[in-house]
Amino acid sequence: MARYNECRVRDGRDGVLGAAEEQSRKRRKIRRKVRETDSLPAAPSVLMELDQMLESSHPRIATIAAIVAKDASIAARILNVVNASEYFDGHEETWDIRQAVAMLGVEEVRRLVSALSVVSAFPTTLDHVDYRDFWRHSIGVAGAARLLAVYSYSGLAVDPEEAYTAGLMHDVGWLLLECCLPDIADGIMRMSLGESMPRLKAERALMGTDHGDIGGMLLERWHQRPEIVEGVAWHHDPGSAEKHGRGLAAIVHLGDRICIAGRVGDSGEGISGGPSASEMEAVGIPVSKCSRMMENVLEAARKMSEIIVHAG
Ligand SMILES: [Fe+2]
Ligand SMILES: [Fe+2]
């Protein structure tokens, strides 16, 4: 893939070994390690059950409420969110999950369940992760990606709810490394700090790939749709994604850049700068509308991330 078509390196055996081959070897090695890890974070069961139900039948409030109620902690936090004044101003408090589901509507419940359950799938304390900043960023990107999918031109055919899911999970690959392969995460951080390079660059130097690719592996294991797996795997290099996930990868990439530039949380990648006008135009958002739209996206991203991080 394009990411690996760079300069060449030497090895001691036969003279020249392609840098692309070397990167590819490192990537195969880390992917094998991830596959062989038997302690990968488990898929959030309420979310999986909810998605299965939504795919197979016409959604009914009572059935959705029953699924959500299976996880008392998620149900309680959804009630907290519903009762937060920022969310639904001026209504009576409710402590009935069925009523809360009816008030929120199916899509909003699904968004909340996915955010709350994905956050809970990972430990709150990890060596090189600021938990709140990380999830502020991820939930912010989810909200931003969803709005971008709504605003982008129809030919891109990115489903806003898939954009939300991919945005939410786009950086989980780094959490996986921190929880399951801490020696590798340590090595990357040492290189990043020691050589003053962005963590993303150190990841590619040491693993031949980045946290997007690792996150894609986890999402495959979690039976997420191929478009979402691809969109997450290539969110730092959308042009290299397979066709079926390229639009989603481009949207997540933009949402990521907008949240990085607007300082909505921080996932610790050490990169900076917002999206370019040409990147925005590529998904059908004209330059004249960029700044206004970015303000809207940022406002939605901030609101969503604050509500959910506080509910957690
Ligand atoms: Fe990332
Ligand atoms: Fe990110």
mmCIF file of C-alpha atoms and ligand atoms in Angstrom:
data_model
loop_
_atom_site.group_PDB
_atom_site.id
_atom_site.type_symbol
_atom_site.label_atom_id
_atom_site.label_comp_id
_atom_site.label_asym_id
_atom_site.label_seq_id
_atom_site.Cartn_x
_atom_site.Cartn_y
_atom_site.Cartn_z
ATOM 1 C CA MET A 1 0.000 0.000 0.000
ATOM 2 C CA ALA A 2 1.060 3.622 -0.540
ATOM 3 C CA ARG A 3 2.118 4.027 3.095
ATOM 4 C CA TYR A 4 4.991 1.613 2.547
ATOM 5 C CA ASN A 5 6.275 2.843 -0.806
ATOM 6 C CA GLU A 6 9.023 4.992 0.627
ATOM 7 C CA CYS A 7 12.846 4.974 0.666
ATOM 8 C CA ARG A 8 14.888 1.777 0.836
ATOM 9 C CA VAL A 9 16.942 0.426 3.740
ATOM 10 C CA ARG A 10 19.874 -1.946 3.976
ATOM 11 C CA ASP A 11 20.219 -5.207 5.707
ATOM 12 C CA GLY A 12 23.437 -7.106 6.255
ATOM 13 C CA ARG A 13 22.484 -10.252 4.361
ATOM 14 C CA ASP A 14 21.856 -9.485 0.735
ATOM 15 C CA GLY A 15 22.577 -5.825 0.336
ATOM 16 C CA VAL A 16 19.346 -3.948 -0.095
ATOM 17 C CA LEU A 17 16.073 -4.780 1.490
ATOM 18 C CA GLY A 18 13.136 -2.642 0.482
ATOM 19 C CA ALA A 19 11.835 -0.315 3.160
ATOM 20 C CA ALA A 20 8.369 -1.374 2.059
ATOM 21 C CA GLU A 21 9.272 -5.019 2.742
ATOM 22 C CA GLU A 22 10.726 -4.148 6.115
ATOM 23 C CA GLN A 23 7.604 -2.191 7.083
ATOM 24 C CA SER A 24 5.462 -5.031 5.842
ATOM 25 C CA ARG A 25 7.445 -7.539 7.940
ATOM 26 C CA LYS A 26 7.018 -5.391 11.060
ATOM 27 C CA ARG A 27 3.318 -5.028 10.344
ATOM 28 C CA ARG A 28 2.838 -8.783 9.945
ATOM 29 C CA LYS A 29 4.673 -9.314 13.236
ATOM 30 C CA ILE A 30 2.556 -6.893 15.246
ATOM 31 C CA ARG A 31 -0.648 -8.178 13.671
ATOM 32 C CA ARG A 32 0.348 -11.723 14.629
ATOM 33 C CA LYS A 33 0.981 -10.547 18.200
ATOM 34 C CA VAL A 34 -2.445 -8.913 18.367
ATOM 35 C CA ARG A 35 -4.110 -12.050 16.951
ATOM 36 C CA GLU A 36 -2.337 -14.221 19.502
ATOM 37 C CA THR A 37 -3.329 -11.993 22.433
ATOM 38 C CA ASP A 38 -5.944 -13.815 24.471
ATOM 39 C CA SER A 39 -6.869 -10.819 26.621
ATOM 40 C CA LEU A 40 -8.263 -8.465 23.974
ATOM 41 C CA PRO A 41 -11.041 -6.214 25.327
ATOM 42 C CA ALA A 42 -14.399 -7.955 24.985
ATOM 43 C CA ALA A 43 -17.017 -6.546 22.662
ATOM 44 C CA PRO A 44 -19.571 -4.453 24.560
ATOM 45 C CA SER A 45 -22.417 -6.956 24.884
ATOM 46 C CA VAL A 46 -25.320 -4.495 25.176
ATOM 47 C CA LEU A 47 -24.196 -2.697 22.026
ATOM 48 C CA MET A 48 -23.811 -5.975 20.125
ATOM 49 C CA GLU A 49 -27.271 -7.137 21.192
ATOM 50 C CA LEU A 50 -28.829 -3.779 20.366
ATOM 51 C CA ASP A 51 -27.232 -3.761 16.891
ATOM 52 C CA GLN A 52 -28.404 -7.313 16.200
ATOM 53 C CA MET A 53 -31.928 -6.373 17.190
ATOM 54 C CA LEU A 54 -31.892 -3.174 15.114
ATOM 55 C CA GLU A 55 -30.676 -5.086 12.059
ATOM 56 C CA SER A 56 -33.131 -7.933 12.337
ATOM 57 C CA SER A 57 -36.423 -6.367 13.307
ATOM 58 C CA HIS A 58 -38.459 -3.209 13.494
ATOM 59 C CA PRO A 59 -37.261 -1.480 16.660
ATOM 60 C CA ARG A 60 -39.717 -1.389 19.545
ATOM 61 C CA ILE A 61 -39.201 0.860 22.547
ATOM 62 C CA ALA A 62 -39.958 -1.905 25.048
ATOM 63 C CA THR A 63 -37.419 -4.268 23.443
ATOM 64 C CA ILE A 64 -34.714 -1.603 23.295
ATOM 65 C CA ALA A 65 -35.368 -0.631 26.917
ATOM 66 C CA ALA A 66 -35.162 -4.300 27.960
ATOM 67 C CA ILE A 67 -31.777 -4.689 26.246
ATOM 68 C CA VAL A 68 -30.400 -1.484 27.773
ATOM 69 C CA ALA A 69 -31.694 -2.464 31.226
ATOM 70 C CA LYS A 70 -29.568 -5.630 31.121
ATOM 71 C CA ASP A 71 -26.577 -3.436 31.946
ATOM 72 C CA ALA A 72 -27.546 -1.524 35.070
ATOM 73 C CA SER A 73 -24.553 0.782 34.842
ATOM 74 C CA ILE A 74 -25.286 1.836 31.244
ATOM 75 C CA ALA A 75 -28.998 2.230 31.982
ATOM 76 C CA ALA A 76 -28.210 4.442 34.986
ATOM 77 C CA ARG A 77 -25.842 6.580 32.954
ATOM 78 C CA ILE A 78 -28.389 6.971 30.145
ATOM 79 C CA LEU A 79 -30.863 8.224 32.735
ATOM 80 C CA ASN A 80 -28.212 10.653 34.007
ATOM 81 C CA VAL A 81 -27.706 11.932 30.478
ATOM 82 C CA VAL A 82 -31.437 12.330 29.856
ATOM 83 C CA ASN A 83 -31.784 14.238 33.104
ATOM 84 C CA ALA A 84 -28.804 16.492 32.388
ATOM 85 C CA SER A 85 -30.114 19.977 31.693
ATOM 86 C CA GLU A 86 -27.861 20.392 28.653
ATOM 87 C CA TYR A 87 -29.550 17.489 26.969
ATOM 88 C CA PHE A 88 -33.282 17.972 27.367
ATOM 89 C CA ASP A 89 -33.967 21.323 28.856
ATOM 90 C CA GLY A 90 -37.221 21.830 30.692
ATOM 91 C CA HIS A 91 -38.620 18.320 30.986
ATOM 92 C CA GLU A 92 -39.543 16.411 34.119
ATOM 93 C CA GLU A 93 -36.867 14.117 35.496
ATOM 94 C CA THR A 94 -37.415 10.493 34.625
ATOM 95 C CA TRP A 95 -35.937 7.365 36.195
ATOM 96 C CA ASP A 96 -37.798 5.000 33.896
ATOM 97 C CA ILE A 97 -35.539 3.611 31.168
ATOM 98 C CA ARG A 98 -38.506 2.920 28.883
ATOM 99 C CA GLN A 99 -39.577 6.544 29.069
ATOM 100 C CA ALA A 100 -35.992 7.680 28.546
ATOM 101 C CA VAL A 101 -35.735 5.545 25.383
ATOM 102 C CA ALA A 102 -39.016 6.983 24.099
ATOM 103 C CA MET A 103 -37.769 10.529 24.719
ATOM 104 C CA LEU A 104 -34.406 10.002 23.093
ATOM 105 C CA GLY A 105 -35.474 7.990 20.059
ATOM 106 C CA VAL A 106 -33.788 4.910 18.614
ATOM 107 C CA GLU A 107 -30.797 6.544 16.936
ATOM 108 C CA GLU A 108 -29.883 8.696 19.924
ATOM 109 C CA VAL A 109 -30.167 5.714 22.269
ATOM 110 C CA ARG A 110 -27.906 3.715 19.984
ATOM 111 C CA ARG A 111 -25.355 6.565 19.972
ATOM 112 C CA LEU A 112 -25.408 6.845 23.742
ATOM 113 C CA VAL A 113 -25.221 3.086 24.295
ATOM 114 C CA SER A 114 -22.296 2.824 21.914
ATOM 115 C CA ALA A 115 -20.382 5.697 23.520
ATOM 116 C CA LEU A 116 -21.027 4.575 27.099
ATOM 117 C CA SER A 117 -20.340 0.903 26.438
ATOM 118 C CA VAL A 118 -17.221 1.408 24.321
ATOM 119 C CA VAL A 119 -15.781 3.715 27.002
ATOM 120 C CA SER A 120 -16.488 1.003 29.607
ATOM 121 C CA ALA A 121 -14.785 -1.695 27.527
ATOM 122 C CA PHE A 122 -11.347 -0.252 28.408
ATOM 123 C CA PRO A 123 -9.611 0.372 31.734
ATOM 124 C CA THR A 124 -9.773 3.871 33.195
ATOM 125 C CA THR A 125 -6.086 3.922 34.093
ATOM 126 C CA LEU A 126 -3.451 3.245 31.470
ATOM 127 C CA ASP A 127 0.181 4.335 31.532
ATOM 128 C CA HIS A 128 0.270 6.830 28.711
ATOM 129 C CA VAL A 129 -3.398 7.779 28.389
ATOM 130 C CA ASP A 130 -5.319 10.643 29.928
ATOM 131 C CA TYR A 131 -8.678 8.850 30.151
ATOM 132 C CA ARG A 132 -10.913 11.926 30.065
ATOM 133 C CA ASP A 133 -8.986 13.679 27.336
ATOM 134 C CA PHE A 134 -8.862 10.514 25.248
ATOM 135 C CA TRP A 135 -12.626 9.944 25.411
ATOM 136 C CA ARG A 136 -13.436 13.633 25.004
ATOM 137 C CA HIS A 137 -11.487 13.465 21.770
ATOM 138 C CA SER A 138 -13.061 10.179 20.573
ATOM 139 C CA ILE A 139 -16.628 11.188 21.382
ATOM 140 C CA GLY A 140 -15.943 14.584 19.840
ATOM 141 C CA VAL A 141 -14.719 12.943 16.625
ATOM 142 C CA ALA A 142 -17.824 10.702 16.639
ATOM 143 C CA GLY A 143 -20.105 13.746 16.755
ATOM 144 C CA ALA A 144 -18.003 15.627 14.201
ATOM 145 C CA ALA A 145 -17.886 12.670 11.779
ATOM 146 C CA ARG A 146 -21.646 12.204 11.994
ATOM 147 C CA LEU A 147 -22.296 15.853 11.129
ATOM 148 C CA LEU A 148 -19.721 15.780 8.327
ATOM 149 C CA ALA A 149 -21.482 12.740 6.844
ATOM 150 C CA VAL A 150 -24.749 14.683 6.957
ATOM 151 C CA TYR A 151 -23.149 17.747 5.303
ATOM 152 C CA SER A 152 -21.032 15.908 2.743
ATOM 153 C CA TYR A 153 -22.257 15.326 -0.793
ATOM 154 C CA SER A 154 -24.550 12.368 -1.328
ATOM 155 C CA GLY A 155 -22.191 10.627 -3.773
ATOM 156 C CA LEU A 156 -19.909 9.812 -0.838
ATOM 157 C CA ALA A 157 -22.679 7.578 0.540
ATOM 158 C CA VAL A 158 -21.435 7.586 4.120
ATOM 159 C CA ASP A 159 -24.102 6.670 6.637
ATOM 160 C CA PRO A 160 -24.038 9.258 9.465
ATOM 161 C CA GLU A 161 -24.546 6.595 12.138
ATOM 162 C CA GLU A 162 -21.651 4.528 10.777
ATOM 163 C CA ALA A 163 -19.579 7.710 10.765
ATOM 164 C CA TYR A 164 -20.451 8.186 14.432
ATOM 165 C CA THR A 165 -19.416 4.615 15.307
ATOM 166 C CA ALA A 166 -16.165 4.817 13.350
ATOM 167 C CA GLY A 167 -15.380 8.224 14.878
ATOM 168 C CA LEU A 168 -16.031 6.925 18.362
ATOM 169 C CA MET A 169 -13.722 3.939 17.886
ATOM 170 C CA HIS A 170 -11.101 5.457 15.592
ATOM 171 C CA ASP A 171 -8.280 5.565 18.166
ATOM 172 C CA VAL A 172 -9.049 2.437 20.252
ATOM 173 C CA GLY A 173 -6.049 0.693 18.678
ATOM 174 C CA TRP A 174 -3.807 2.720 20.970
ATOM 175 C CA LEU A 175 -5.791 1.596 24.025
ATOM 176 C CA LEU A 176 -5.426 -1.996 22.860
ATOM 177 C CA LEU A 177 -1.648 -1.601 22.711
ATOM 178 C CA GLU A 178 -1.610 0.003 26.157
ATOM 179 C CA CYS A 179 -3.740 -2.733 27.751
ATOM 180 C CA CYS A 180 -2.548 -5.840 25.934
ATOM 181 C CA LEU A 181 0.931 -5.104 24.551
ATOM 182 C CA PRO A 182 2.348 -2.583 27.065
ATOM 183 C CA ASP A 183 6.000 -3.278 26.145
ATOM 184 C CA ILE A 184 5.301 -2.162 22.600
ATOM 185 C CA ALA A 185 3.389 0.916 23.790
ATOM 186 C CA ASP A 186 6.321 1.739 26.109
ATOM 187 C CA GLY A 187 8.823 1.397 23.257
ATOM 188 C CA ILE A 188 6.762 3.705 21.055
ATOM 189 C CA MET A 189 6.486 6.320 23.813
ATOM 190 C CA ARG A 190 10.236 6.108 24.522
ATOM 191 C CA MET A 191 11.019 6.667 20.853
ATOM 192 C CA SER A 192 8.489 9.482 20.563
ATOM 193 C CA LEU A 193 9.853 11.309 23.619
ATOM 194 C CA GLY A 194 13.528 10.478 23.035
ATOM 195 C CA GLU A 195 13.552 11.603 19.418
ATOM 196 C CA SER A 196 10.938 14.361 19.824
ATOM 197 C CA MET A 197 8.709 12.876 17.169
ATOM 198 C CA PRO A 198 4.924 12.583 17.098
ATOM 199 C CA ARG A 199 3.718 9.304 18.597
ATOM 200 C CA LEU A 200 2.055 8.444 15.284
ATOM 201 C CA LYS A 201 5.427 8.586 13.521
ATOM 202 C CA ALA A 202 7.062 6.434 16.202
ATOM 203 C CA GLU A 203 4.265 3.869 15.858
ATOM 204 C CA ARG A 204 4.938 3.549 12.139
ATOM 205 C CA ALA A 205 8.689 3.353 12.663
ATOM 206 C CA LEU A 206 8.439 0.565 15.247
ATOM 207 C CA MET A 207 5.387 -1.401 14.092
ATOM 208 C CA GLY A 208 5.346 -0.757 10.337
ATOM 209 C CA THR A 209 1.803 0.464 10.846
ATOM 210 C CA ASP A 210 -0.250 2.618 13.235
ATOM 211 C CA HIS A 211 -2.962 2.425 15.875
ATOM 212 C CA GLY A 212 -5.648 2.746 13.170
ATOM 213 C CA ASP A 213 -4.663 -0.634 11.738
ATOM 214 C CA ILE A 214 -4.551 -2.206 15.220
ATOM 215 C CA GLY A 215 -7.974 -0.730 16.052
ATOM 216 C CA GLY A 216 -9.351 -2.150 12.807
ATOM 217 C CA MET A 217 -8.244 -5.627 13.948
ATOM 218 C CA LEU A 218 -10.132 -5.220 17.213
ATOM 219 C CA LEU A 219 -13.254 -4.026 15.437
ATOM 220 C CA GLU A 220 -13.115 -7.023 13.124
ATOM 221 C CA ARG A 221 -13.041 -9.201 16.232
ATOM 222 C CA TRP A 222 -16.041 -7.193 17.510
ATOM 223 C CA HIS A 223 -17.913 -8.031 14.256
ATOM 224 C CA GLN A 224 -18.209 -4.433 13.127
ATOM 225 C CA ARG A 225 -19.112 -3.830 9.469
ATOM 226 C CA PRO A 226 -16.246 -3.906 6.921
ATOM 227 C CA GLU A 227 -16.768 -0.202 6.114
ATOM 228 C CA ILE A 228 -16.261 0.689 9.785
ATOM 229 C CA VAL A 229 -13.200 -1.558 10.103
ATOM 230 C CA GLU A 230 -11.686 0.028 6.990
ATOM 231 C CA GLY A 231 -12.648 3.574 8.025
ATOM 232 C CA VAL A 232 -10.922 3.147 11.393
ATOM 233 C CA ALA A 233 -7.910 1.266 10.013
ATOM 234 C CA TRP A 234 -7.103 4.068 7.531
ATOM 235 C CA HIS A 235 -8.242 7.174 9.359
ATOM 236 C CA HIS A 236 -4.718 8.626 9.114
ATOM 237 C CA ASP A 237 -4.324 7.708 5.454
ATOM 238 C CA PRO A 238 -7.791 7.611 3.878
ATOM 239 C CA GLY A 239 -6.473 7.525 0.307
ATOM 240 C CA SER A 240 -5.039 4.048 0.954
ATOM 241 C CA ALA A 241 -8.323 2.568 2.224
ATOM 242 C CA GLU A 242 -10.176 -0.018 0.150
ATOM 243 C CA LYS A 243 -12.969 1.509 -1.895
ATOM 244 C CA HIS A 244 -15.757 0.301 0.402
ATOM 245 C CA GLY A 245 -14.318 2.230 3.372
ATOM 246 C CA ARG A 246 -12.608 5.173 1.693
ATOM 247 C CA GLY A 247 -15.466 7.653 2.145
ATOM 248 C CA LEU A 248 -15.819 6.753 5.809
ATOM 249 C CA ALA A 249 -12.038 6.950 6.357
ATOM 250 C CA ALA A 250 -12.044 10.437 4.757
ATOM 251 C CA ILE A 251 -14.897 11.600 6.994
ATOM 252 C CA VAL A 252 -13.261 10.253 10.173
ATOM 253 C CA HIS A 253 -9.949 11.816 9.132
ATOM 254 C CA LEU A 254 -11.643 15.218 8.767
ATOM 255 C CA GLY A 255 -13.550 14.875 12.042
ATOM 256 C CA ASP A 256 -10.275 13.955 13.740
ATOM 257 C CA ARG A 257 -8.458 16.959 12.260
ATOM 258 C CA ILE A 258 -11.254 19.360 13.185
ATOM 259 C CA CYS A 259 -11.278 18.109 16.804
ATOM 260 C CA ILE A 260 -7.462 18.241 16.988
ATOM 261 C CA ALA A 261 -7.431 21.832 15.685
ATOM 262 C CA GLY A 262 -10.333 22.783 17.996
ATOM 263 C CA ARG A 263 -8.714 21.043 20.992
ATOM 264 C CA VAL A 264 -11.639 18.781 21.730
ATOM 265 C CA GLY A 265 -9.831 16.417 24.099
ATOM 266 C CA ASP A 266 -6.542 14.812 23.091
ATOM 267 C CA SER A 267 -5.668 11.245 22.194
ATOM 268 C CA GLY A 268 -1.940 11.866 22.605
ATOM 269 C CA GLU A 269 -0.836 11.301 19.004
ATOM 270 C CA GLY A 270 1.236 14.447 18.944
ATOM 271 C CA ILE A 271 -0.113 15.727 15.650
ATOM 272 C CA SER A 272 -1.514 19.180 15.019
ATOM 273 C CA GLY A 273 -3.305 21.230 12.400
ATOM 274 C CA GLY A 274 -6.810 21.259 10.998
ATOM 275 C CA PRO A 275 -8.072 19.899 7.691
ATOM 276 C CA SER A 276 -7.100 21.586 4.455
ATOM 277 C CA ALA A 277 -9.700 23.268 2.269
ATOM 278 C CA SER A 278 -9.021 20.673 -0.444
ATOM 279 C CA GLU A 279 -9.742 17.833 2.005
ATOM 280 C CA MET A 280 -13.044 19.482 2.890
ATOM 281 C CA GLU A 281 -13.899 20.052 -0.759
ATOM 282 C CA ALA A 282 -13.102 16.425 -1.555
ATOM 283 C CA VAL A 283 -16.086 15.335 0.533
ATOM 284 C CA GLY A 284 -18.305 17.990 -1.013
ATOM 285 C CA ILE A 285 -18.063 20.792 1.533
ATOM 286 C CA PRO A 286 -17.321 24.067 -0.306
ATOM 287 C CA VAL A 287 -14.550 26.311 1.035
ATOM 288 C CA SER A 288 -17.058 29.147 1.521
ATOM 289 C CA LYS A 289 -18.948 27.036 4.064
ATOM 290 C CA CYS A 290 -15.897 25.495 5.760
ATOM 291 C CA SER A 291 -15.416 27.811 8.712
ATOM 292 C CA ARG A 292 -19.140 28.044 9.558
ATOM 293 C CA MET A 293 -19.490 24.305 9.278
ATOM 294 C CA MET A 294 -16.408 23.653 11.368
ATOM 295 C CA GLU A 295 -17.859 25.860 14.108
ATOM 296 C CA ASN A 296 -21.074 23.804 14.066
ATOM 297 C CA VAL A 297 -19.152 20.549 14.062
ATOM 298 C CA LEU A 298 -16.958 21.686 16.935
ATOM 299 C CA GLU A 299 -19.871 22.889 18.996
ATOM 300 C CA ALA A 300 -21.697 19.561 18.551
ATOM 301 C CA ALA A 301 -18.504 17.615 19.271
ATOM 302 C CA ARG A 302 -17.789 19.542 22.481
ATOM 303 C CA LYS A 303 -21.341 19.220 23.756
ATOM 304 C CA MET A 304 -21.539 15.487 23.063
ATOM 305 C CA SER A 305 -18.168 14.703 24.584
ATOM 306 C CA GLU A 306 -18.764 16.724 27.749
ATOM 307 C CA ILE A 307 -22.165 15.133 28.370
ATOM 308 C CA ILE A 308 -20.896 11.592 27.957
ATOM 309 C CA VAL A 309 -17.597 12.003 29.752
ATOM 310 C CA HIS A 310 -19.443 13.497 32.715
ATOM 311 C CA ALA A 311 -22.100 10.768 32.627
ATOM 312 C CA GLY A 312 -19.278 8.199 32.783
HETATM 313 FE FE FE B 1 -5.651 8.332 15.314
HETATM 314 FE FE FE B 2 -7.925 10.861 16.865
#
